[in-house]
PDB file of C-alpha atoms in Angstrom:
ATOM      1  CA  MET I 263      90.885  91.082  88.083  1.00  0.00           C
ATOM      2  CA  GLN I 264      94.038  89.965  86.281  1.00  0.00           C
ATOM      3  CA  LEU I 265      96.256  91.337  89.014  1.00  0.00           C
ATOM      4  CA  GLY I 266      94.046  89.572  91.542  1.00  0.00           C
ATOM      5  CA  ASP I 267      94.583  86.275  89.743  1.00  0.00           C
ATOM      6  CA  LEU I 268      98.347  86.794  89.847  1.00  0.00           C
ATOM      7  CA  LEU I 269      98.271  87.621  93.557  1.00  0.00           C
ATOM      8  CA  LYS I 270      96.357  84.477  94.480  1.00  0.00           C
ATOM      9  CA  TYR I 271      99.341  82.300  93.690  1.00  0.00           C
ATOM     10  CA  ASN I 272     102.095  84.703  94.685  1.00  0.00           C
ATOM     11  CA  SER I 273     104.613  83.676  97.307  1.00  0.00           C
ATOM     12  CA  THR I 274     107.581  85.807  96.239  1.00  0.00           C
ATOM     13  CA  LEU I 275     106.254  89.338  95.641  1.00  0.00           C
ATOM     14  CA  LYS I 276     107.025  91.391  98.771  1.00  0.00           C
ATOM     15  CA  THR I 277     105.907  94.900  97.738  1.00  0.00           C
ATOM     16  CA  LEU I 278     102.871  95.905  95.706  1.00  0.00           C
ATOM     17  CA  ASP I 279     102.592  99.616  94.935  1.00  0.00           C
ATOM     18  CA  LEU I 280      99.334 100.439  93.162  1.00  0.00           C
ATOM     19  CA  SER I 281      99.309 104.116  94.091  1.00  0.00           C
ATOM     20  CA  ASN I 282      97.923 106.781  91.761  1.00  0.00           C
ATOM     21  CA  ASN I 283      95.474 104.569  89.892  1.00  0.00           C
ATOM     22  CA  THR I 284      91.694 104.521  89.708  1.00  0.00           C
ATOM     23  CA  MET I 285      91.207 101.173  91.393  1.00  0.00           C
ATOM     24  CA  SER I 286      88.174 102.276  93.439  1.00  0.00           C
ATOM     25  CA  ASP I 287      86.271 100.030  95.841  1.00  0.00           C
ATOM     26  CA  SER I 288      85.587  97.326  93.248  1.00  0.00           C
ATOM     27  CA  GLY I 289      89.277  97.004  92.408  1.00  0.00           C
ATOM     28  CA  LEU I 290      90.085  96.793  96.111  1.00  0.00           C
ATOM     29  CA  GLU I 291      87.572  93.963  96.395  1.00  0.00           C
ATOM     30  CA  GLU I 292      89.435  91.985  93.710  1.00  0.00           C
ATOM     31  CA  ILE I 293      92.798  92.611  95.409  1.00  0.00           C
ATOM     32  CA  CYS I 294      91.412  91.565  98.807  1.00  0.00           C
ATOM     33  CA  ASP I 295      89.865  88.393  97.387  1.00  0.00           C
ATOM     34  CA  ALA I 296      93.259  87.451  95.975  1.00  0.00           C
ATOM     35  CA  LEU I 297      95.089  88.318  99.185  1.00  0.00           C
ATOM     36  CA  SER I 298      92.766  86.090 101.190  1.00  0.00           C
ATOM     37  CA  SER I 299      94.327  83.105  99.386  1.00  0.00           C
ATOM     38  CA  GLN I 300      97.883  84.040 100.378  1.00  0.00           C
ATOM     39  CA  LYS I 301      99.646  82.319 103.229  1.00  0.00           C
ATOM     40  CA  THR I 302     103.066  83.966 102.754  1.00  0.00           C
ATOM     41  CA  GLY I 303     104.327  86.748 100.588  1.00  0.00           C
ATOM     42  CA  LEU I 304     103.217  90.348 100.514  1.00  0.00           C
ATOM     43  CA  ARG I 305     104.818  92.610 103.130  1.00  0.00           C
ATOM     44  CA  THR I 306     104.001  96.055 101.728  1.00  0.00           C
ATOM     45  CA  LEU I 307     100.734  97.152 100.129  1.00  0.00           C
ATOM     46  CA  ILE I 308     100.495 100.734  98.888  1.00  0.00           C
ATOM     47  CA  LEU I 309      97.047 101.801  97.730  1.00  0.00           C
ATOM     48  CA  SER I 310      97.328 105.586  98.035  1.00  0.00           C
ATOM     49  CA  ASN I 311      95.350 107.861  95.715  1.00  0.00           C
ATOM     50  CA  ASN I 312      93.050 105.206  94.231  1.00  0.00           C
ATOM     51  CA  HIS I 313      89.553 106.642  94.683  1.00  0.00           C
ATOM     52  CA  ILE I 314      88.861 104.158  97.479  1.00  0.00           C
ATOM     53  CA  THR I 315      86.084 105.131  99.901  1.00  0.00           C
ATOM     54  CA  HIS I 316      84.849 103.949 103.285  1.00  0.00           C
ATOM     55  CA  LEU I 317      82.742 101.356 101.442  1.00  0.00           C
ATOM     56  CA  GLY I 318      85.875  99.563 100.240  1.00  0.00           C
ATOM     57  CA  MET I 319      87.101  99.127 103.790  1.00  0.00           C
ATOM     58  CA  SER I 320      84.649  96.265 104.297  1.00  0.00           C
ATOM     59  CA  HIS I 321      86.703  94.192 101.829  1.00  0.00           C
ATOM     60  CA  LEU I 322      89.946  95.051 103.586  1.00  0.00           C
ATOM     61  CA  GLN I 323      88.310  94.394 106.948  1.00  0.00           C
ATOM     62  CA  ASN I 324      87.608  90.801 105.936  1.00  0.00           C
ATOM     63  CA  VAL I 325      91.116  89.997 104.719  1.00  0.00           C
ATOM     64  CA  LEU I 326      93.305  91.984 107.129  1.00  0.00           C
ATOM     65  CA  PRO I 327      93.126  89.506 110.039  1.00  0.00           C
ATOM     66  CA  ARG I 328      94.344  86.722 107.704  1.00  0.00           C
ATOM     67  CA  LEU I 329      97.375  88.587 106.351  1.00  0.00           C
ATOM     68  CA  LYS I 330     100.193  87.193 108.491  1.00  0.00           C
ATOM     69  CA  THR I 331     103.116  88.835 106.643  1.00  0.00           C
ATOM     70  CA  LEU I 332     101.744  92.300 105.784  1.00  0.00           C
ATOM     71  CA  GLU I 333     103.877  94.889 107.590  1.00  0.00           C
ATOM     72  CA  THR I 334     103.045  98.128 105.754  1.00  0.00           C
ATOM     73  CA  LEU I 335      99.649  99.355 104.562  1.00  0.00           C
ATOM     74  CA  ASN I 336      99.332 102.786 102.970  1.00  0.00           C
ATOM     75  CA  LEU I 337      95.788 103.990 102.282  1.00  0.00           C
ATOM     76  CA  GLY I 338      96.671 107.690 102.036  1.00  0.00           C
ATOM     77  CA  LYS I 339      94.880 110.120  99.725  1.00  0.00           C
ATOM     78  CA  ASN I 340      91.682 108.062  99.627  1.00  0.00           C
ATOM     79  CA  ASN I 341      88.320 109.249 100.916  1.00  0.00           C
ATOM     80  CA  LEU I 342      88.023 106.788 103.816  1.00  0.00           C
ATOM     81  CA  GLU I 343      86.608 109.233 106.344  1.00  0.00           C
ATOM     82  CA  ASN I 344      85.867 108.270 109.944  1.00  0.00           C
ATOM     83  CA  ARG I 345      83.495 105.536 108.779  1.00  0.00           C
ATOM     84  CA  GLY I 346      86.309 103.748 106.974  1.00  0.00           C
ATOM     85  CA  ILE I 347      88.570 103.833 110.023  1.00  0.00           C
ATOM     86  CA  HIS I 348      85.750 102.567 112.200  1.00  0.00           C
ATOM     87  CA  THR I 349      85.130  99.702 109.739  1.00  0.00           C
ATOM     88  CA  LEU I 350      88.800  98.676 109.969  1.00  0.00           C
ATOM     89  CA  LYS I 351      89.021  98.989 113.744  1.00  0.00           C
ATOM     90  CA  GLU I 352      88.452  95.355 114.759  1.00  0.00           C
ATOM     91  CA  SER I 353      90.570  93.885 111.979  1.00  0.00           C
ATOM     92  CA  LEU I 354      93.453  96.240 112.786  1.00  0.00           C
ATOM     93  CA  MET I 355      93.251  95.115 116.403  1.00  0.00           C
ATOM     94  CA  ILE I 356      93.290  91.448 115.375  1.00  0.00           C
ATOM     95  CA  ASN I 357      96.126  91.694 112.844  1.00  0.00           C
ATOM     96  CA  ARG I 358      99.508  91.108 114.503  1.00  0.00           C
ATOM     97  CA  SER I 359     101.891  91.696 111.601  1.00  0.00           C
ATOM     98  CA  LEU I 360     101.119  95.298 110.597  1.00  0.00           C
ATOM     99  CA  LEU I 361     103.897  97.677 111.669  1.00  0.00           C
ATOM    100  CA  GLN I 362     103.163 100.788 109.567  1.00  0.00           C
ATOM    101  CA  LEU I 363      99.798 102.328 108.735  1.00  0.00           C
ATOM    102  CA  GLY I 364      99.557 105.285 106.344  1.00  0.00           C
ATOM    103  CA  LEU I 365      96.371 107.333 106.555  1.00  0.00           C
ATOM    104  CA  ALA I 366      97.520 110.761 105.340  1.00  0.00           C
ATOM    105  CA  SER I 367      94.817 112.839 103.675  1.00  0.00           C
ATOM    106  CA  THR I 368      91.955 110.380 104.173  1.00  0.00           C
ATOM    107  CA  GLY I 369      89.255 112.691 105.562  1.00  0.00           C
ATOM    108  CA  ILE I 370      89.753 111.735 109.198  1.00  0.00           C
ATOM    109  CA  THR I 371      88.547 114.097 111.918  1.00  0.00           C
ATOM    110  CA  CYS I 372      88.753 113.893 115.699  1.00  0.00           C
ATOM    111  CA  GLU I 373      86.263 111.023 115.665  1.00  0.00           C
ATOM    112  CA  GLY I 374      88.563 108.951 113.460  1.00  0.00           C
ATOM    113  CA  ALA I 375      91.556 109.897 115.615  1.00  0.00           C
ATOM    114  CA  VAL I 376      89.711 108.596 118.684  1.00  0.00           C
ATOM    115  CA  THR I 377      89.140 105.285 116.866  1.00  0.00           C
ATOM    116  CA  LEU I 378      92.835 105.184 115.946  1.00  0.00           C
ATOM    117  CA  ALA I 379      93.715 105.887 119.585  1.00  0.00           C
ATOM    118  CA  GLU I 380      91.620 102.874 120.606  1.00  0.00           C
ATOM    119  CA  ILE I 381      93.494 100.759 118.069  1.00  0.00           C
ATOM    120  CA  LEU I 382      96.860 102.012 119.320  1.00  0.00           C
ATOM    121  CA  ALA I 383      95.908 101.296 122.913  1.00  0.00           C
ATOM    122  CA  GLU I 384      95.301  97.644 121.972  1.00  0.00           C
ATOM    123  CA  SER I 385      98.101  97.214 119.444  1.00  0.00           C
ATOM    124  CA  PRO I 386     101.307  95.554 120.598  1.00  0.00           C
ATOM    125  CA  GLN I 387     103.066  95.966 117.245  1.00  0.00           C
ATOM    126  CA  ILE I 388     102.202  99.126 115.257  1.00  0.00           C
ATOM    127  CA  GLN I 389     105.365 101.220 115.059  1.00  0.00           C
ATOM    128  CA  ARG I 390     104.353 104.026 112.705  1.00  0.00           C
ATOM    129  CA  LEU I 391     101.093 105.863 112.081  1.00  0.00           C
ATOM    130  CA  ASP I 392     100.699 108.688 109.553  1.00  0.00           C
ATOM    131  CA  VAL I 393      97.660 110.936 109.986  1.00  0.00           C
ATOM    132  CA  ARG I 394      98.960 114.104 108.302  1.00  0.00           C
ATOM    133  CA  GLN I 395      96.679 116.293 106.169  1.00  0.00           C
ATOM    134  CA  ASN I 396      93.519 115.330 108.024  1.00  0.00           C
ATOM    135  CA  GLN I 397      91.204 117.412 110.215  1.00  0.00           C
ATOM    136  CA  VAL I 398      92.544 116.080 113.506  1.00  0.00           C
ATOM    137  CA  LEU I 399      92.091 118.851 116.051  1.00  0.00           C
ATOM    138  CA  ALA I 400      92.806 119.123 119.773  1.00  0.00           C
ATOM    139  CA  GLY I 401      90.305 116.443 120.862  1.00  0.00           C
ATOM    140  CA  GLY I 402      91.756 113.865 118.471  1.00  0.00           C
ATOM    141  CA  LEU I 403      95.297 114.774 119.454  1.00  0.00           C
ATOM    142  CA  MET I 404      94.405 114.359 123.115  1.00  0.00           C
ATOM    143  CA  ALA I 405      93.003 110.883 122.428  1.00  0.00           C
ATOM    144  CA  LEU I 406      96.165 109.893 120.552  1.00  0.00           C
ATOM    145  CA  SER I 407      98.279 111.294 123.361  1.00  0.00           C
ATOM    146  CA  LEU I 408      96.435 109.186 125.943  1.00  0.00           C
ATOM    147  CA  ALA I 409      96.828 106.089 123.763  1.00  0.00           C
ATOM    148  CA  LEU I 410     100.574 106.667 123.616  1.00  0.00           C
ATOM    149  CA  LYS I 411     100.729 106.355 127.392  1.00  0.00           C
ATOM    150  CA  ILE I 412      99.476 102.770 127.024  1.00  0.00           C
ATOM    151  CA  ASN I 413     101.066 101.781 123.708  1.00  0.00           C
ATOM    152  CA  CYS I 414     104.670 100.590 123.914  1.00  0.00           C
ATOM    153  CA  SER I 415     105.337  99.870 120.225  1.00  0.00           C
ATOM    154  CA  LEU I 416     104.711 103.169 118.387  1.00  0.00           C
ATOM    155  CA  ILE I 417     107.967 104.913 117.583  1.00  0.00           C
ATOM    156  CA  ARG I 418     106.731 107.396 114.967  1.00  0.00           C
ATOM    157  CA  LEU I 419     103.479 109.337 114.762  1.00  0.00           C
ATOM    158  CA  ASP I 420     103.289 111.632 111.743  1.00  0.00           C
ATOM    159  CA  LEU I 421     101.146 114.712 112.387  1.00  0.00           C
ATOM    160  CA  ASP I 422     100.768 118.042 110.626  1.00  0.00           C
ATOM    161  CA  GLN I 423     103.461 120.506 111.581  1.00  0.00           C
ATOM    162  CA  HIS I 424     100.934 123.206 112.458  1.00  0.00           C
ATOM    163  CA  LEU I 425      97.820 122.493 114.496  1.00  0.00           C
ATOM    164  CA  LYS I 426      94.660 123.377 112.626  1.00  0.00           C
ATOM    165  CA  GLU I 427      92.562 126.007 114.351  1.00  0.00           C
ATOM    166  CA  GLU I 428      89.174 124.899 115.570  1.00  0.00           C
ATOM    167  CA  LYS I 429      86.099 126.877 114.549  1.00  0.00           C
ATOM    168  CA  PHE I 430      85.538 127.980 118.137  1.00  0.00           C
ATOM    169  CA  THR I 431      89.018 129.528 118.288  1.00  0.00           C
ATOM    170  CA  GLN I 432      88.489 131.211 114.917  1.00  0.00           C
ATOM    171  CA  LYS I 433      85.127 132.661 116.064  1.00  0.00           C
ATOM    172  CA  LEU I 434      86.653 133.844 119.325  1.00  0.00           C
ATOM    173  CA  LYS I 435      89.464 135.615 117.435  1.00  0.00           C
ATOM    174  CA  TYR I 436      86.874 137.245 115.164  1.00  0.00           C
ATOM    175  CA  ILE I 437      84.793 138.451 118.129  1.00  0.00           C
ATOM    176  CA  ILE I 438      87.851 139.843 119.890  1.00  0.00           C
ATOM    177  CA  SER I 439      89.155 141.618 116.768  1.00  0.00           C
ATOM    178  CA  SER I 440      85.739 143.077 115.852  1.00  0.00           C
ATOM    179  CA  SER I 441      85.132 144.389 119.370  1.00  0.00           C
ATOM    180  CA  SER I 442      88.457 146.270 119.368  1.00  0.00           C
TER     181      SER I 442
END
């Protein structure tokens, strides 16, 4: 709450790194309430590893379209899941200042990757997207690949170095090895 009060009247702070705290959804609500009062200022907001869930995304959803200077948002290592990404979808499409979006280790699967692909297809400004350490399999990667054919702004897409095996492939390998 105290940090929220300070943010309401901020016009000089450019980077706010609150990573590795226990802010949770209620703390995010206070931060978002304060940010809704800002007209200029914050360019980078790092909220990684703060016990934020998909429920907290409703607060961010309300303020994100109004943040005209925010260029970097890192929500990594929070349990947002696909529901959280879906909640943010419209506001991410409306926001025109965000250049970098960090979603590493947020519980996203192919469904969330498809939502992100829809966002990328509509986004004229996002330059970097980080979806490492999620369960994005072939279907999600295909959706992102198709979005990249439309998107002209993305210059960096961070993915896991090794593709995670899908359960079907694992079962098929097991069947083949046990029949030998």
